[in-house]
């Protein structure tokens, strides 16, 4: 549509609403109409609604919430701000997964090729890390030659030929969300459940998948610290999926401790390859298989056995083809940090585990993450845990390694992992429940 054509005297028609009117409605706890939502999202995308006005509306939504119908309408308006991808018939059922972010959460790397090896197609459009939570694209860019940006035609061809794609979102996918996400990050409104849910689901619905599994993290290393809060988010997202006809399942999973032993880009790639080759930490393998099982059920492939396929090596074959298709060399050595320092136990006892937030923040301080989206990351930086929960240790036993290219970063990371961050107790820790709850769309 070319704006201005047919307008009298070249002037646009008057807006049906004002930004102040919409802000005041939500400030006063009123339900926004579909027409109001459509207008304000479109006007903000076009620049008619200013950042400070949308910031005020976001804060009103954070404080006063939204009804399920409002959230569904808001999500649709975000989708309508850009294109909806159509991969056509790729010869396999399409199914995707999204994680709300955690520490050591490298699950996408083994999961996408595993689900593809079981017969589905996985169009995994992913993002970058911010703060203590890692980004899938940052991890994969540690592989020499691998590229994140693909055209829609390239994504479609790779889905047909390989069955799995992990890449950046296209520039025209939900552009309203890109603007609003950046604004929320600097206005204290990131934690709004309606805005988180609509942000995630608008991109996944615009992606054109046939089924979606959500990994909603709970605990110190997650955005949602408590099970009730994570359940609220899971329910909001599965309800959006149901309202838009997208079969959606949410697993609420533990993020009180890091997943696996490695946190950091190249370190996590190496650990993911271990899993794909039939090894790797038990918690990482278990959650990969649990999520794969749910994805295959939504893809109507319930008889597939992801645990057996993972053990067979078939998923590793898909991984090699997936990386090579995007210019990467799966056999190339991964980057190694210039400096490695060991953190040792301060006393004897039983290692009960590492606090996810402390480890994630330490990895970020070492250079594995970024404070702003435009910041660079170090491919080799991060934390490797050398002890697992339940291991007996003595004073001086190595518990973790700190990896960085900049030795000046080591003291801050070392301080973060002192004391209770690497917990040593007299008794063994309780068994860890990875999957805390499951929510399914209606």
XYZ file of C-alpha atoms in Angstrom:
442
model
C 0.000 0.000 0.000
C 1.365 3.422 -0.997
C 0.349 5.840 1.686
C -0.991 9.174 0.504
C -2.710 7.940 -2.653
C -6.261 9.263 -2.663
C -5.795 11.507 0.381
C -7.382 14.934 -0.061
C -4.787 17.687 -0.389
C -2.051 15.066 0.154
C -2.812 14.883 3.908
C -3.432 11.551 5.679
C -6.877 10.892 7.121
C -7.262 11.575 10.834
C -6.246 8.692 13.106
C -9.163 6.816 14.666
C -7.434 6.988 18.059
C -4.759 8.901 19.873
C -1.868 7.227 21.686
C -2.857 8.994 24.904
C -6.369 7.542 24.652
C -5.044 3.993 24.328
C -2.513 4.485 27.145
C -5.207 5.888 29.437
C -7.523 2.959 28.710
C -4.939 0.432 29.859
C -3.810 2.682 32.722
C -7.391 2.576 33.991
C -7.526 -1.240 33.663
C -9.869 -1.226 30.681
C -9.763 -3.897 27.986
C -8.301 -2.682 24.693
C -10.430 -3.413 21.652
C -9.053 -5.232 18.612
C -9.332 -1.957 16.660
C -7.326 -0.073 19.285
C -4.648 -2.768 19.339
C -4.397 -2.958 15.550
C -4.050 0.806 15.346
C -1.463 1.306 18.088
C 0.820 -1.530 16.917
C 0.654 -0.375 13.294
C 1.130 3.279 14.240
C 4.129 2.442 16.412
C 5.706 0.382 13.625
C 5.271 3.338 11.246
C 6.619 5.864 13.764
C 3.328 7.697 14.344
C 3.322 6.595 17.990
C 6.512 7.743 19.709
C 8.817 5.525 21.775
C 7.892 7.315 24.994
C 4.202 6.702 24.321
C 4.687 3.002 23.613
C 6.892 2.784 26.715
C 4.023 4.197 28.791
C 1.613 1.682 27.268
C 4.042 -1.186 27.911
C 4.328 -0.140 31.559
C 0.534 0.019 31.854
C 0.330 -3.506 30.414
C 3.012 -4.687 32.843
C 1.125 -3.263 35.822
C -2.456 -4.066 34.798
C -2.142 -7.093 32.546
C -4.242 -8.173 29.581
C -7.191 -10.486 29.095
C -6.576 -13.600 26.946
C -8.480 -12.053 24.043
C -6.355 -8.916 24.220
C -3.161 -10.979 24.182
C -4.368 -12.935 21.147
C -5.260 -9.696 19.308
C -1.935 -8.091 20.273
C -0.083 -11.153 18.957
C -1.985 -11.035 15.663
C -1.198 -7.329 15.259
C 2.498 -8.120 15.726
C 2.261 -10.848 13.085
C 0.418 -8.509 10.693
C 3.237 -5.936 10.942
C 5.391 -8.130 8.670
C 5.396 -11.212 6.491
C 4.275 -14.738 7.276
C 6.682 -17.359 5.962
C 5.392 -20.180 3.796
C 7.786 -23.073 3.229
C 5.271 -25.023 1.179
C 5.478 -28.806 1.132
C 8.952 -29.826 2.324
C 8.025 -33.509 2.437
C 7.965 -33.696 6.235
C 5.744 -32.342 9.023
C 7.017 -28.999 10.362
C 7.561 -28.631 14.098
C 9.566 -26.132 16.141
C 10.774 -25.473 19.676
C 11.408 -22.294 21.651
C 13.225 -21.821 24.953
C 12.654 -18.822 27.198
C 16.402 -18.760 27.894
C 18.733 -20.207 30.446
C 22.324 -21.024 31.401
C 24.047 -23.754 29.426
C 20.832 -24.115 27.429
C 22.344 -25.567 24.283
C 19.379 -27.885 23.694
C 18.576 -26.580 20.197
C 21.941 -27.786 18.879
C 21.367 -31.513 19.464
C 17.562 -31.284 19.365
C 17.029 -29.930 15.833
C 19.110 -32.624 14.090
C 17.657 -35.323 16.364
C 14.057 -34.457 15.482
C 15.015 -34.239 11.796
C 16.657 -37.678 12.013
C 13.314 -38.970 13.358
C 11.427 -37.750 10.271
C 10.196 -34.206 10.996
C 11.418 -30.852 9.664
C 12.609 -28.193 12.127
C 12.654 -24.522 10.991
C 14.417 -23.119 14.074
C 14.636 -19.339 13.760
C 16.754 -18.271 16.715
C 18.271 -15.246 18.418
C 21.349 -13.990 20.211
C 22.129 -13.901 23.897
C 21.724 -10.926 26.190
C 23.106 -10.754 29.718
C 23.525 -14.083 31.515
C 21.429 -16.140 29.056
C 23.172 -17.536 25.991
C 22.063 -17.169 22.383
C 21.849 -20.078 19.929
C 23.277 -18.045 17.042
C 26.274 -16.951 19.137
C 27.037 -20.585 19.896
C 26.832 -21.717 16.289
C 28.918 -18.804 15.050
C 31.822 -20.319 17.004
C 31.967 -22.909 14.199
C 34.319 -21.678 11.433
C 32.425 -20.554 8.334
C 28.901 -21.022 9.688
C 26.457 -18.272 8.727
C 23.232 -17.330 10.466
C 21.462 -15.300 7.759
C 19.526 -17.271 5.146
C 16.884 -16.300 2.617
C 13.458 -17.926 2.751
C 14.347 -19.956 -0.349
C 17.534 -21.194 1.323
C 15.619 -22.153 4.470
C 13.034 -24.046 2.398
C 15.678 -25.908 0.386
C 17.559 -26.918 3.538
C 14.364 -28.169 5.179
C 13.738 -30.388 2.150
C 17.298 -31.663 1.838
C 18.469 -31.869 5.466
C 15.346 -31.563 7.614
C 16.740 -28.979 10.031
C 17.644 -25.286 9.885
C 18.892 -23.077 12.696
C 19.224 -19.484 11.511
C 18.434 -15.839 12.212
C 14.919 -14.483 11.764
C 14.274 -12.726 8.468
C 14.219 -8.890 8.636
C 10.534 -8.706 7.696
C 9.290 -11.167 10.330
C 7.215 -9.325 12.985
C 9.066 -5.970 12.736
C 6.774 -4.481 15.392
C 8.174 -6.985 17.871
C 11.761 -6.013 17.053
C 11.006 -2.365 17.874
C 9.004 -3.154 21.001
C 11.517 -5.725 22.298
C 14.333 -3.180 22.171
C 12.139 -0.609 23.933
C 11.100 -3.006 26.697
C 14.732 -3.827 27.360
C 15.492 -0.220 28.351
C 12.227 0.668 30.097
C 11.899 -2.025 32.760
C 9.027 -3.832 31.036
C 10.740 -7.057 29.936
C 8.957 -9.091 32.642
C 5.410 -8.439 31.402
C 3.845 -11.854 30.754
C 1.456 -10.625 28.009
C 4.338 -8.907 26.195
C 6.722 -11.855 26.592
C 4.067 -14.284 25.379
C 3.032 -12.200 22.372
C 6.672 -11.501 21.465
C 7.583 -15.188 21.372
C 4.381 -16.406 19.781
C 4.126 -13.714 17.105
C 7.481 -14.800 15.673
C 6.673 -18.495 15.908
C 3.255 -18.061 14.286
C 4.751 -15.908 11.518
C 7.366 -18.585 10.967
C 4.693 -20.923 9.622
C 5.416 -24.038 11.698
C 2.828 -26.782 12.160
C 3.465 -27.452 15.848
C 5.394 -25.819 18.667
C 7.007 -27.070 21.874
C 7.944 -24.431 24.452
C 10.696 -24.937 27.007
C 9.742 -22.523 29.790
C 12.674 -22.254 32.207
C 12.127 -21.928 35.970
C 14.702 -20.968 38.593
C 17.589 -18.661 39.405
C 19.053 -18.736 35.891
C 15.703 -18.073 34.176
C 13.632 -14.939 33.668
C 10.804 -16.709 35.506
C 12.116 -17.486 39.000
C 9.085 -19.336 40.399
C 6.873 -22.152 39.156
C 3.604 -20.133 39.415
C 5.110 -17.300 37.355
C 6.457 -19.722 34.749
C 3.085 -21.458 34.665
C 1.382 -18.137 33.980
C 3.661 -17.576 30.988
C 3.218 -21.139 29.718
C -0.572 -20.849 29.939
C -0.536 -17.512 28.103
C 1.544 -18.926 25.244
C -0.380 -22.179 24.867
C -3.617 -20.136 24.857
C -2.239 -17.964 22.040
C -1.326 -21.101 20.123
C -4.832 -22.493 20.601
C -6.438 -19.194 19.547
C -4.399 -19.237 16.319
C -4.841 -22.930 15.562
C -1.227 -23.883 16.344
C -0.830 -27.076 18.422
C 1.370 -25.968 21.327
C 2.850 -27.803 24.310
C 4.864 -26.160 27.089
C 7.316 -27.984 29.342
C 8.288 -26.131 32.515
C 11.893 -27.149 33.150
C 14.389 -26.569 35.928
C 16.968 -23.788 35.571
C 18.199 -23.613 39.152
C 21.405 -25.263 37.936
C 23.085 -24.974 34.510
C 22.275 -27.548 31.858
C 25.233 -29.816 31.285
C 28.757 -28.895 32.350
C 29.607 -26.109 29.869
C 28.453 -22.489 29.597
C 29.873 -20.440 26.735
C 29.683 -20.539 22.966
C 32.393 -22.919 21.672
C 32.288 -24.877 24.939
C 28.572 -25.548 24.459
C 29.018 -26.550 20.819
C 31.606 -29.135 21.858
C 29.293 -30.496 24.566
C 26.394 -30.688 22.097
C 28.542 -32.718 19.722
C 29.255 -35.121 22.598
C 25.508 -35.638 22.982
C 25.037 -36.172 19.254
C 27.785 -38.793 19.343
C 25.990 -40.731 22.060
C 27.643 -39.246 25.160
C 27.350 -36.001 27.103
C 25.920 -35.131 30.522
C 22.850 -37.092 31.593
C 20.656 -34.022 32.245
C 21.373 -32.619 28.799
C 20.566 -35.924 27.116
C 17.387 -36.407 29.162
C 15.950 -32.981 28.355
C 16.866 -33.275 24.672
C 14.980 -36.576 24.469
C 11.998 -35.227 26.452
C 11.589 -32.224 24.154
C 12.109 -34.365 21.041
C 9.363 -36.739 22.208
C 6.893 -33.854 22.544
C 7.875 -32.390 19.161
C 7.463 -35.740 17.415
C 4.029 -36.200 19.011
C 2.906 -32.838 17.581
C 4.375 -33.830 14.213
C 2.218 -36.988 14.331
C 5.292 -39.220 14.585
C 4.576 -40.751 18.008
C 6.252 -44.074 17.168
C 9.667 -42.521 16.627
C 12.207 -43.348 19.344
C 14.459 -40.302 19.808
C 16.602 -41.991 22.488
C 17.438 -44.850 20.135
C 18.046 -42.503 17.207
C 20.382 -40.386 19.345
C 22.341 -43.457 20.439
C 22.606 -44.692 16.829
C 24.557 -41.652 15.579
C 21.938 -40.745 12.955
C 21.361 -37.330 14.553
C 25.091 -36.556 14.334
C 24.977 -37.237 10.587
C 22.167 -34.672 10.259
C 24.183 -32.207 12.385
C 27.137 -32.429 9.994
C 24.902 -31.859 6.978
C 23.047 -28.983 8.704
C 26.287 -27.170 9.603
C 27.834 -27.734 6.175
C 24.690 -26.485 4.412
C 25.197 -23.109 6.133
C 28.864 -22.836 5.204
C 30.286 -24.278 8.413
C 32.992 -26.889 8.799
C 31.768 -29.410 11.391
C 35.229 -31.000 11.606
C 37.167 -27.747 12.154
C 38.734 -27.102 15.565
C 36.630 -24.800 17.734
C 38.071 -21.567 19.180
C 39.977 -21.911 22.448
C 40.328 -19.121 25.011
C 43.752 -17.614 25.605
C 43.477 -17.866 29.407
C 42.096 -20.702 31.550
C 41.950 -20.521 35.335
C 40.780 -23.246 37.709
C 38.445 -22.659 40.670
C 38.964 -25.172 43.492
C 36.856 -26.366 46.421
C 37.261 -24.304 49.568
C 36.501 -27.292 51.818
C 35.784 -31.012 51.707
C 32.300 -32.448 51.321
C 29.801 -33.304 48.598
C 29.383 -31.022 45.605
C 25.678 -30.175 45.473
C 25.718 -28.166 42.255
C 26.283 -24.724 40.841
C 23.856 -21.812 40.963
C 22.686 -21.113 37.418
C 22.570 -17.336 37.736
C 26.066 -17.121 39.223
C 27.561 -19.357 36.527
C 25.727 -17.559 33.720
C 26.809 -14.161 35.000
C 30.415 -15.380 35.365
C 30.408 -16.612 31.750
C 29.014 -13.247 30.665
C 31.735 -11.399 32.603
C 34.358 -13.611 30.935
C 33.152 -12.460 27.507
C 30.695 -15.183 26.475
C 27.698 -12.805 26.555
C 26.804 -9.213 25.912
C 25.256 -6.309 27.808
C 23.884 -4.706 24.626
C 22.740 -6.367 21.412
C 25.530 -4.764 19.400
C 28.325 -5.968 21.720
C 30.733 -8.641 20.384
C 31.194 -11.969 22.160
C 34.245 -14.178 22.631
C 33.755 -17.566 21.008
C 36.018 -19.381 23.461
C 34.949 -17.682 26.695
C 32.853 -19.346 29.379
C 32.747 -21.698 32.355
C 33.312 -25.447 32.376
C 32.136 -27.300 35.486
C 34.531 -30.089 36.438
C 32.430 -31.643 39.210
C 28.860 -32.907 39.078
C 26.154 -32.932 41.756
C 26.837 -35.736 44.231
C 30.596 -35.894 43.640
C 32.743 -36.136 46.765
C 35.411 -33.417 46.822
C 38.280 -32.383 49.068
C 39.593 -28.909 49.738
C 41.607 -27.982 46.657
C 39.662 -30.261 44.268
C 39.107 -28.484 40.908
C 35.415 -27.526 40.566
C 35.353 -25.281 37.513
C 37.447 -23.689 34.769
C 37.171 -20.048 33.714
C 37.903 -19.416 30.023
C 38.566 -15.968 28.531
C 40.738 -14.113 26.025
C 41.117 -11.211 28.457
C 42.862 -12.024 31.747
C 41.509 -8.819 33.302
C 38.051 -10.432 33.274
C 39.073 -13.328 35.531
C 38.822 -11.682 38.988
C 35.175 -10.640 38.581
C 34.190 -14.116 37.397
C 36.171 -15.725 40.216
C 34.315 -13.635 42.803
C 30.957 -14.683 41.379
C 31.805 -18.365 41.848
C 33.066 -18.007 45.414
C 31.109 -19.283 48.412
C 27.673 -20.809 47.895
C 27.636 -20.420 44.086
C 29.516 -23.755 43.946
C 27.769 -25.423 46.856
C 29.490 -28.045 49.005
C 27.394 -29.800 51.659
C 27.624 -32.709 54.057
C 24.769 -34.648 52.437
C 24.085 -35.640 48.831
C 21.759 -33.282 46.913
C 18.187 -34.374 46.148
C 17.460 -35.900 42.764
C 16.930 -33.218 40.134
C 13.543 -33.094 38.408
C 14.210 -31.568 34.987
C 10.582 -31.398 33.822
C 8.478 -29.743 36.537
C 5.151 -29.518 34.713
C 3.539 -29.799 31.260
C 0.902 -27.462 29.833
C -0.934 -28.144 26.564
C -2.980 -25.856 24.364
C -6.712 -26.416 24.207
